[in-house]
CSV table of C-alpha atoms in Angstrom, one decimal:
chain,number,residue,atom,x,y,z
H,15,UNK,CA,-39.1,99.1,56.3
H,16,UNK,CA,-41.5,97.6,59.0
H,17,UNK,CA,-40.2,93.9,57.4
H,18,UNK,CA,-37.0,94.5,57.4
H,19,UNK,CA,-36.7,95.1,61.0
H,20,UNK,CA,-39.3,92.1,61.8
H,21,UNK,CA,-36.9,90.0,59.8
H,22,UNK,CA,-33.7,90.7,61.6
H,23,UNK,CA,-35.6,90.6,65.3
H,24,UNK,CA,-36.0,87.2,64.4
H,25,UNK,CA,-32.4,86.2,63.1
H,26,UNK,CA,-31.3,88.1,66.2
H,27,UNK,CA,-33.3,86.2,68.6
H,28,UNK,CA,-32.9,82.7,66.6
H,29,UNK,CA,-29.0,84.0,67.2
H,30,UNK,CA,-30.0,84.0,70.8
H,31,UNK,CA,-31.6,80.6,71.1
H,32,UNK,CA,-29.0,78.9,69.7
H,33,UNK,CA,-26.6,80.5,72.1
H,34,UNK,CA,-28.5,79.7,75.1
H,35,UNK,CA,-28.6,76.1,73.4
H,36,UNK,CA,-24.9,75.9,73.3
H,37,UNK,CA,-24.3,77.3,76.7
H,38,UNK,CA,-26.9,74.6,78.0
H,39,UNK,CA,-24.7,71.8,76.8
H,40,UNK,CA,-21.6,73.6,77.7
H,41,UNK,CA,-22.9,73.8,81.3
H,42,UNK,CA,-23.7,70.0,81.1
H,43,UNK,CA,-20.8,68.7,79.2
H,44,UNK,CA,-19.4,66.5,81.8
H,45,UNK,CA,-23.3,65.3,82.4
H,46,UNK,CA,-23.3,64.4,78.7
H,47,UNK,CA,-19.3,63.1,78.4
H,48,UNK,CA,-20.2,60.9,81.5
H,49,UNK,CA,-23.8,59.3,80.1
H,50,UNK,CA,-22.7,58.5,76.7
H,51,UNK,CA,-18.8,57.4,78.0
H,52,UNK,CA,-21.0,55.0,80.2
H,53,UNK,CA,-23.5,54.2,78.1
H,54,UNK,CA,-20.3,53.1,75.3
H,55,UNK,CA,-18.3,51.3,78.1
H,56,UNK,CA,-22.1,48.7,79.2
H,57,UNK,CA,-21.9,48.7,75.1
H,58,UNK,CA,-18.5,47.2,75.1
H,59,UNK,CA,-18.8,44.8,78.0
H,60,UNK,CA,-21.7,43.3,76.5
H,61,UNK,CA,-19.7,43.0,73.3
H,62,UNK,CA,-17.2,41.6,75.2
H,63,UNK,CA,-19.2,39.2,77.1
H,64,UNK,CA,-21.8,38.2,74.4
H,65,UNK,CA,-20.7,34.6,72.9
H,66,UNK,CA,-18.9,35.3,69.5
H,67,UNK,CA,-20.1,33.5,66.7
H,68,UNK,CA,-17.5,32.5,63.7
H,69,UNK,CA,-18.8,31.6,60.1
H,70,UNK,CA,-17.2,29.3,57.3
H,71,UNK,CA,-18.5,29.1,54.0
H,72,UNK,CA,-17.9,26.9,50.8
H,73,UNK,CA,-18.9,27.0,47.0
H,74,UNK,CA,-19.7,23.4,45.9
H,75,UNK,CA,-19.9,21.5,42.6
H,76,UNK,CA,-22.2,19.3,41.9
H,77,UNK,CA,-21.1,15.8,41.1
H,78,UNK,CA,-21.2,15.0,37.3
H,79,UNK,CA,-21.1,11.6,34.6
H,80,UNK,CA,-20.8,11.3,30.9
H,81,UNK,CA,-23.9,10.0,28.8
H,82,UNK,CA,-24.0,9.8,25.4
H,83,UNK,CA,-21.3,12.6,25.0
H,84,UNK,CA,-23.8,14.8,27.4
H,85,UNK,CA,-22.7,16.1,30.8
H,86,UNK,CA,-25.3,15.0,33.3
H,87,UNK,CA,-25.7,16.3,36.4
H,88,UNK,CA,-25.8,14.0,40.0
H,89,UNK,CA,-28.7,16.1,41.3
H,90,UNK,CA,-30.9,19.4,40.1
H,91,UNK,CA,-29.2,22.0,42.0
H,92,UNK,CA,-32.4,23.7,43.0
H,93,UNK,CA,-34.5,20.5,44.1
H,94,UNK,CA,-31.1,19.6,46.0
H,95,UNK,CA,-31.3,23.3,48.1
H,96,UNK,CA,-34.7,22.5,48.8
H,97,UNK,CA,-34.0,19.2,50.4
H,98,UNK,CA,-31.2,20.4,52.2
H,99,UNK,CA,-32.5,23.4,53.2
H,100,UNK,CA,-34.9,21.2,55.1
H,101,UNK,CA,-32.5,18.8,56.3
H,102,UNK,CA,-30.0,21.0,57.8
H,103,UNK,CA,-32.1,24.2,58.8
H,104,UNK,CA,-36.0,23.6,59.2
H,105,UNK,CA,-35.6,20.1,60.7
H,106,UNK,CA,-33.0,21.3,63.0
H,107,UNK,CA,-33.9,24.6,64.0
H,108,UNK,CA,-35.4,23.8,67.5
H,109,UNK,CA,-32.7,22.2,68.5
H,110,UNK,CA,-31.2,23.6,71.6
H,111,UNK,CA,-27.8,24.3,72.9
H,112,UNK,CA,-26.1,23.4,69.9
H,113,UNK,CA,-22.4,24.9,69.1
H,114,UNK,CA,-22.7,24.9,65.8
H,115,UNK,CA,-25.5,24.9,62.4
H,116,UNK,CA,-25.9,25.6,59.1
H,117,UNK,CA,-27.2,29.2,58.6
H,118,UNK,CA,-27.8,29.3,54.7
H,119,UNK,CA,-28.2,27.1,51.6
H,120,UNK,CA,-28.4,28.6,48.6
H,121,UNK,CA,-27.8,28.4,44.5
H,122,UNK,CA,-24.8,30.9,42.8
H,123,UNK,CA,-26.9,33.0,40.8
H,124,UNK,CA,-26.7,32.4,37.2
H,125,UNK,CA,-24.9,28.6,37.8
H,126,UNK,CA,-26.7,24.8,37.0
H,127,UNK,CA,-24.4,23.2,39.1
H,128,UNK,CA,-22.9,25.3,42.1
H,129,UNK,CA,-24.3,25.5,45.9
H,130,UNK,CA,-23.0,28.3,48.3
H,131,UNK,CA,-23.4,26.9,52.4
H,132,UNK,CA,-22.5,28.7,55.2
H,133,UNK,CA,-22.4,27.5,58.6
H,134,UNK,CA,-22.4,29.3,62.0
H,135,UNK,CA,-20.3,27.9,65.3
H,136,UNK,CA,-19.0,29.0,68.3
H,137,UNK,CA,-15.4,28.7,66.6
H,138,UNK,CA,-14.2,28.8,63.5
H,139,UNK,CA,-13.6,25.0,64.0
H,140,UNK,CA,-17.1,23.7,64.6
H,141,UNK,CA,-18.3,25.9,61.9
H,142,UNK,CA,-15.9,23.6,59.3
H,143,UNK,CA,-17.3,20.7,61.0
H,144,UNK,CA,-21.2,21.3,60.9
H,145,UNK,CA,-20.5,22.3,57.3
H,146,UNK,CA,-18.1,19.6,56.5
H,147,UNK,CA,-21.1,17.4,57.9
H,148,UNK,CA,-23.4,18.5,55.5
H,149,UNK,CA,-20.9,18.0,52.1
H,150,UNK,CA,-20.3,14.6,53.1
H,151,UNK,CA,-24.0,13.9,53.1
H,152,UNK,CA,-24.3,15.4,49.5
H,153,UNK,CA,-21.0,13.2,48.5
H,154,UNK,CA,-22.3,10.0,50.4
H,155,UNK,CA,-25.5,10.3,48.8
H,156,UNK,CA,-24.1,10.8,44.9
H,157,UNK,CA,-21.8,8.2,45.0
H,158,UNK,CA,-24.7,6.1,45.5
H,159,UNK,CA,-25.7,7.7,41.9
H,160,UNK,CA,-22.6,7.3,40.7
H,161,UNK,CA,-22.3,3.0,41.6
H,162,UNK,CA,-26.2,2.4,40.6
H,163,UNK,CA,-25.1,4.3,37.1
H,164,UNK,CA,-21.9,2.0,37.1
H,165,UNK,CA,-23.9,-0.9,38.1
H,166,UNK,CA,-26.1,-0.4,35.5
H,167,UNK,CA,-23.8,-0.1,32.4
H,168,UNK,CA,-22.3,-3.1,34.6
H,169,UNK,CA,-25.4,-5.0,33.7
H,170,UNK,CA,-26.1,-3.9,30.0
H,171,UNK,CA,-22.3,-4.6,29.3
H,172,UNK,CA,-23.4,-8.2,30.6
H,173,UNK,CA,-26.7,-8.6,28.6
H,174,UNK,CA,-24.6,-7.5,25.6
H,175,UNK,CA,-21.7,-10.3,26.1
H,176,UNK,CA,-25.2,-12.8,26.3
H,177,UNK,CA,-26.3,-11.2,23.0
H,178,UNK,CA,-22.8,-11.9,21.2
H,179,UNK,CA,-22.4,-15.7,23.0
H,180,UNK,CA,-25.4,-16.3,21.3
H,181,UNK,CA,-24.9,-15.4,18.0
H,182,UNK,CA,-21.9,-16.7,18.2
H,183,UNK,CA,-23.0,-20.2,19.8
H,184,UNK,CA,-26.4,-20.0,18.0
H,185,UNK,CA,-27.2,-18.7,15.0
H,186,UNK,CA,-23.5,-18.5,13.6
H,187,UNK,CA,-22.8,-22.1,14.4
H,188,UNK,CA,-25.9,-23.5,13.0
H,189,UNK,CA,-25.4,-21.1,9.8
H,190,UNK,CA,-21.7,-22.4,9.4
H,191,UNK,CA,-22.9,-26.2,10.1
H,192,UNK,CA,-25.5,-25.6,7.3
H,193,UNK,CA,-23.1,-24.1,4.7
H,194,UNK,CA,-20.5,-27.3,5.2
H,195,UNK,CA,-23.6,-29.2,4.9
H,196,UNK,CA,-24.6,-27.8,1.7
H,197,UNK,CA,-20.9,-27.5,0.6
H,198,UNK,CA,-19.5,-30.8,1.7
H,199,UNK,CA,-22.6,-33.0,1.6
H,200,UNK,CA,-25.2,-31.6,-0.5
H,201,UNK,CA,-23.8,-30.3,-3.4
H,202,UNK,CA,-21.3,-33.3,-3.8
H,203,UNK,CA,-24.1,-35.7,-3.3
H,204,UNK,CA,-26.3,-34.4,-6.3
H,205,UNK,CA,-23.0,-34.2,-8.9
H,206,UNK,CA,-22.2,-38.2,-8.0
H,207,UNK,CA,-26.1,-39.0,-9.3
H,208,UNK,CA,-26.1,-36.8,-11.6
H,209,UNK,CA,-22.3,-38.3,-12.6
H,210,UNK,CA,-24.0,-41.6,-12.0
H,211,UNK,CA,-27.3,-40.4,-13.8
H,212,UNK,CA,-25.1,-40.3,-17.1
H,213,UNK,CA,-23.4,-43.0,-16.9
H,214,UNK,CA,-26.4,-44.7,-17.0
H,215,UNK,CA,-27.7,-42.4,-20.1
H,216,UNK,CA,-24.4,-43.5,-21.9
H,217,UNK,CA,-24.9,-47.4,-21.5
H,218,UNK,CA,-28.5,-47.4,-22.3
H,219,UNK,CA,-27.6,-45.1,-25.4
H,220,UNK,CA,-25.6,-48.0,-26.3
H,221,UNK,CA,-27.9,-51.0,-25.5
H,222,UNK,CA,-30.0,-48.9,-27.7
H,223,UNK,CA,-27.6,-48.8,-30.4
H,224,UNK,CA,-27.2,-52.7,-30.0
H,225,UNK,CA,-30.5,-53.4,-30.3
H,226,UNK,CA,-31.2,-51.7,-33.0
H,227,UNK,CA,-28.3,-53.5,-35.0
H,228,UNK,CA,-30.3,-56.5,-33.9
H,229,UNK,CA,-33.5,-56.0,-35.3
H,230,UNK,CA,-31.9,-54.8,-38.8
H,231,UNK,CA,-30.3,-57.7,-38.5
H,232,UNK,CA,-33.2,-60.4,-37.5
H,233,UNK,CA,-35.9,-57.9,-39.9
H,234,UNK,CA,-35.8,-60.7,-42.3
H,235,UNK,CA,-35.0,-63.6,-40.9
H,236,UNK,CA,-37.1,-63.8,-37.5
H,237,UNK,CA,-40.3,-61.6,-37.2
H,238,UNK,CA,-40.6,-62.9,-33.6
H,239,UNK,CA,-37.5,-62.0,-32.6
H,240,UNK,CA,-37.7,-58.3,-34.5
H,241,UNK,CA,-40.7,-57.9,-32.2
H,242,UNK,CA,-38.8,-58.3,-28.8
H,243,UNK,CA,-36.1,-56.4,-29.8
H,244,UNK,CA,-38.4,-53.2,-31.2
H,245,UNK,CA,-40.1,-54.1,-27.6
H,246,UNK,CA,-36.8,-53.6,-25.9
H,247,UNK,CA,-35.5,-50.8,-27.5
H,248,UNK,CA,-38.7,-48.5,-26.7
H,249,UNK,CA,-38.1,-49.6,-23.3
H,250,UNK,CA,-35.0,-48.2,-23.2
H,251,UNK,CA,-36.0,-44.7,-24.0
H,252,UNK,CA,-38.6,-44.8,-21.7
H,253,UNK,CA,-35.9,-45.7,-19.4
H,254,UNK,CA,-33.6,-42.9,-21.3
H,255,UNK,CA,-36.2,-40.6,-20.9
H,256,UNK,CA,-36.7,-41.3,-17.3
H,257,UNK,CA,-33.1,-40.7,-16.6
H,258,UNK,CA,-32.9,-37.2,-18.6
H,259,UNK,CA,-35.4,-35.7,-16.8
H,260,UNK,CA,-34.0,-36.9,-13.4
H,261,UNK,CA,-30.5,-35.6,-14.6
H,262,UNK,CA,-32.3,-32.5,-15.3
H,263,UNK,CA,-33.8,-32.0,-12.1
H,264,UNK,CA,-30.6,-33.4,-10.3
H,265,UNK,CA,-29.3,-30.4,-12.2
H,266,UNK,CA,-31.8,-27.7,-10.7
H,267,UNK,CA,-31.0,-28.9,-7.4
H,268,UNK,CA,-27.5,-28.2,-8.0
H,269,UNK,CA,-28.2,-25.0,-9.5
H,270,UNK,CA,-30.3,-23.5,-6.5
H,271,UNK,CA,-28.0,-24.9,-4.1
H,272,UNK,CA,-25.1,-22.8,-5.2
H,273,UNK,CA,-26.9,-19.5,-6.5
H,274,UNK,CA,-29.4,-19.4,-4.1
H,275,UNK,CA,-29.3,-21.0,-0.7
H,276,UNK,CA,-25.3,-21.3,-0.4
H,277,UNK,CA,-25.4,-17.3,-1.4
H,278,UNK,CA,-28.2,-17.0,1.0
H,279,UNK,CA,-26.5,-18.6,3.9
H,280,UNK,CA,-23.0,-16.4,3.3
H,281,UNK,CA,-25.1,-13.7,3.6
H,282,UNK,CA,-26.7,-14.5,6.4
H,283,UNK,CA,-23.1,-15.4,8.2
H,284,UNK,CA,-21.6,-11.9,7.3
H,285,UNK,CA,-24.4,-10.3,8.7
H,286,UNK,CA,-23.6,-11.3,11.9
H,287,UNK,CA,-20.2,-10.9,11.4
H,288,UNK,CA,-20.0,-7.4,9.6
H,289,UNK,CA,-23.2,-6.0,10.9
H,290,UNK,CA,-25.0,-8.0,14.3
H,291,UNK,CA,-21.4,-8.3,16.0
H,292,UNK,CA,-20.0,-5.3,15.3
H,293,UNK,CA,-22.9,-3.4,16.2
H,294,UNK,CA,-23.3,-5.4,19.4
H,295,UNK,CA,-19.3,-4.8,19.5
H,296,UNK,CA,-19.7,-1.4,19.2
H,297,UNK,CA,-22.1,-0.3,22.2
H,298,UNK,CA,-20.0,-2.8,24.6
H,299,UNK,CA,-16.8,-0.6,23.7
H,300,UNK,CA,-18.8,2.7,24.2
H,301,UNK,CA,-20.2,1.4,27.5
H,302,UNK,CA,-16.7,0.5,28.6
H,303,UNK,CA,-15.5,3.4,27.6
H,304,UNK,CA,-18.4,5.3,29.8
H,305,UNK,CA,-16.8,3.3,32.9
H,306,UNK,CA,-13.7,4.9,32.7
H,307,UNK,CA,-13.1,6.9,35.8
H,308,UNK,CA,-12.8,10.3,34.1
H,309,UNK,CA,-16.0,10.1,33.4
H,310,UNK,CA,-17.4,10.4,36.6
H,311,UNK,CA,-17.4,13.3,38.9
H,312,UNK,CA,-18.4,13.3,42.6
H,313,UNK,CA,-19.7,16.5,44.4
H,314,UNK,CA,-16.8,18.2,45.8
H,315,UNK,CA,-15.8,21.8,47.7
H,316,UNK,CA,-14.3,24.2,45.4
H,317,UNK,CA,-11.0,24.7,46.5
H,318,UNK,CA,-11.1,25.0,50.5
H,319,UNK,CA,-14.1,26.0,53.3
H,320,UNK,CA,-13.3,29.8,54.1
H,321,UNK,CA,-13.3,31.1,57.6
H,322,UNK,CA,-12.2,34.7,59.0
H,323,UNK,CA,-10.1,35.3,62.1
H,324,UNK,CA,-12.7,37.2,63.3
H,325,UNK,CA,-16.4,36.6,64.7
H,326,UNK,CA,-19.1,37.9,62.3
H,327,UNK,CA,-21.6,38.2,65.9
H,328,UNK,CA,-21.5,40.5,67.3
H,329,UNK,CA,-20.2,43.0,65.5
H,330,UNK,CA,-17.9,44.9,68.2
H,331,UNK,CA,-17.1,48.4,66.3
H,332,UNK,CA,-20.5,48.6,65.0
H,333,UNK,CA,-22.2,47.7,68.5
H,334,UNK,CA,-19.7,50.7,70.1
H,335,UNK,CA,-20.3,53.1,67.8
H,336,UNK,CA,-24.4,53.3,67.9
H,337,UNK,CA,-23.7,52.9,71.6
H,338,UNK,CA,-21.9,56.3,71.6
H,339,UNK,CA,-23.8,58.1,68.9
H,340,UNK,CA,-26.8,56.4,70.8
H,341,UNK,CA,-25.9,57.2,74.2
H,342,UNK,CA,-25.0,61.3,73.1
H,343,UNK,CA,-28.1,61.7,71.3
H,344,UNK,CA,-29.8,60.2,74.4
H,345,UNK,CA,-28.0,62.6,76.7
H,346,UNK,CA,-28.2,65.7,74.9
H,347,UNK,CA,-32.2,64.8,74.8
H,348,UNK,CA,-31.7,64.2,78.4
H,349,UNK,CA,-30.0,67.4,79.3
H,350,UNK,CA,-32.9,69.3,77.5
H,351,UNK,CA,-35.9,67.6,79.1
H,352,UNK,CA,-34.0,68.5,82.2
H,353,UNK,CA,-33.6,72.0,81.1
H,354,UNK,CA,-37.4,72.2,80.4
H,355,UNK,CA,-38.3,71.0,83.7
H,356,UNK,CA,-35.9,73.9,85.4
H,357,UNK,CA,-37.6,76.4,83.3
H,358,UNK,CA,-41.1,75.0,83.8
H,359,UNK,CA,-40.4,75.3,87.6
H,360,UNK,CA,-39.1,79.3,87.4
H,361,UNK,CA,-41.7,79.8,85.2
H,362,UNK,CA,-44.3,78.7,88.5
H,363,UNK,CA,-41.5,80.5,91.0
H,364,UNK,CA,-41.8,83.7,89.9
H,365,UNK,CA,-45.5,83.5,89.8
């Protein structure tokens, strides 16, 4: 029973301080109205007065060629932030009494090839510029990438033409020169001797004939003259002899001239036809095709730089509104210090 009653002495006097609290700020409302309606109106001139700062941003893509059916890109998107991240911010940051400057540099999340930039000015118009500076450094600078890649395929399209003048000039001339050669000089050459090889056989085949008619003949009659005709007659088959074996090997000749090295030599000029040519033909039409200009892509904005109507600095409503949630808490505080001190002095009155 004792409890109880403890227990609602205290709600009654915690129902009393809070009264006394209420009619404490009641008593200084116009106090508390007045500090935190002046403490919102310094609020708002300074917002007012403090420089506003605008912001423009842009997403762009990083500049892009074809090689060997493989998308490349112009620059590693991280390694570029880096570089102008120093460029544009640390480099510049000291600088004084500019209007305008880059105030982040940064890779889209989850993207190879996209940069984010966003630029600070005094206007919305010197933002776009300082940031339009900055995407005409990354352009300028890749289409330097993009002429020392074209310059290159330039070059290898030039060392390819060499490469097909001189097949063309050397090796197929002088392959085609010694085909004719071997068509229209050496073959024919070997069938006259061997034409005029057998000729030959045929009349000695016939002095051979002769003569041995003549020594039936002069057997009997005249020994002496038997004798020079057997001596004759083996001199023509030596001489027969002689000229079968050259036929024969006039005959070879002939035969590896037209199976072998002939053969050898058409093979020779359709492989640079068929296969040297149109190999080196090949890569020169796929490095032509590579100069096209579609397959080249510079860095560029996607779609336009985006600026707001508004100043991003300072932020007016949010500046007010601590101001006055500042500035009542403050006074209220205020009002019960003061309240304290009044008491305190009582207190040593009415002792």
């Amino acid at each position: 029973m004792q409890n109880t009653n403890q227990q609602i002495n205290n709600i009654q006097e915690d129902e009393i301080d809070l009264r006394e609290l209420f009619l404490t700020l009641w008593k200084k409302k116009f106090f508390i109205i007045i500090f935190t309606g002046l403490v919102t109106i310094l609020a708002i001139i300074y917002s007012l007065m403090k420089t506003p700062i605008y912001e423009a941003k842009a997403v762009v893509e990083i500049g892009s060629y074809k090689h060997n059916n493989k998308v490349e890109l112009l620059a590693d998107v991280n390694k570029l932030s880096q570089t102008l991240n120093v460029l544009y911010i640390d480099i510049r940051k000291n600088q004084k009494e500019r209007t305008s400057w880059i105030d982040k540099i940064a890779v889209l999340k989850k993207q190879k090839n996209f940069i984010e930039i966003h630029s600070l000015g005094l206007s919305n118009e010197q933002a776009k510029e300082e940031l339009q500076q900055i995407i005409t450094y990354m352009k300028s600078e890749h289409s330097k990438i993009i002429n020392e890649i074209l310059n290159q395929k330039d070059i290898e399209i030039k060392n390819i033409d060499r490469n097909i003048e001189l097949l063309k000039s050397n090796n197929l001339i002088t392959i085609a020169e010694d085909i004719h050669y071997v068509q229209k000089v050496k073959i024919p050459s070997i069938v006259e001797k061997i034409l005029t090889q057998k000729q030959k056989l045929k009349n000695i085949e016939e002095q051979i004939k002769i003569t041995q008619i003549n020594i039936l003949k002069t057997q009997k009659k005249d020994p002496t003259l038997t004798a020079l005709n057997v001596m004759e007659k083996r001199s023509l088959e030596s001489e027969l002899s002689s000229l079968k074996i050259n036929v024969i090997d006039l005959l070879d000749k002939k035969e590896v001239l037209v199976s072998k090295t002939l053969p050898r030599l058409l093979r020779a000029k359709a492989k640079i036809i068929e296969v040297d040519l149109k190999k080196l033909f090949e890569q020169k039409n796929i490095l032509e095709q590579s100069l096209l200009p579609h397959n080249y892509k510079n860095t560029a904005i996607v779609g336009n730089i985006m600026t707001n109507d508004y100043s991003i600095k300072p932020k007016k409503k949010l500046i007010v509104v601590v101001a006055f949630v500042t500035g009542f808490i403050f006074s209220i505080f205020i009002v019960f210090f003061m309240e304290f001190i009044a008491g305190f002095r009582r207190e040593e009155d009415e002792i």
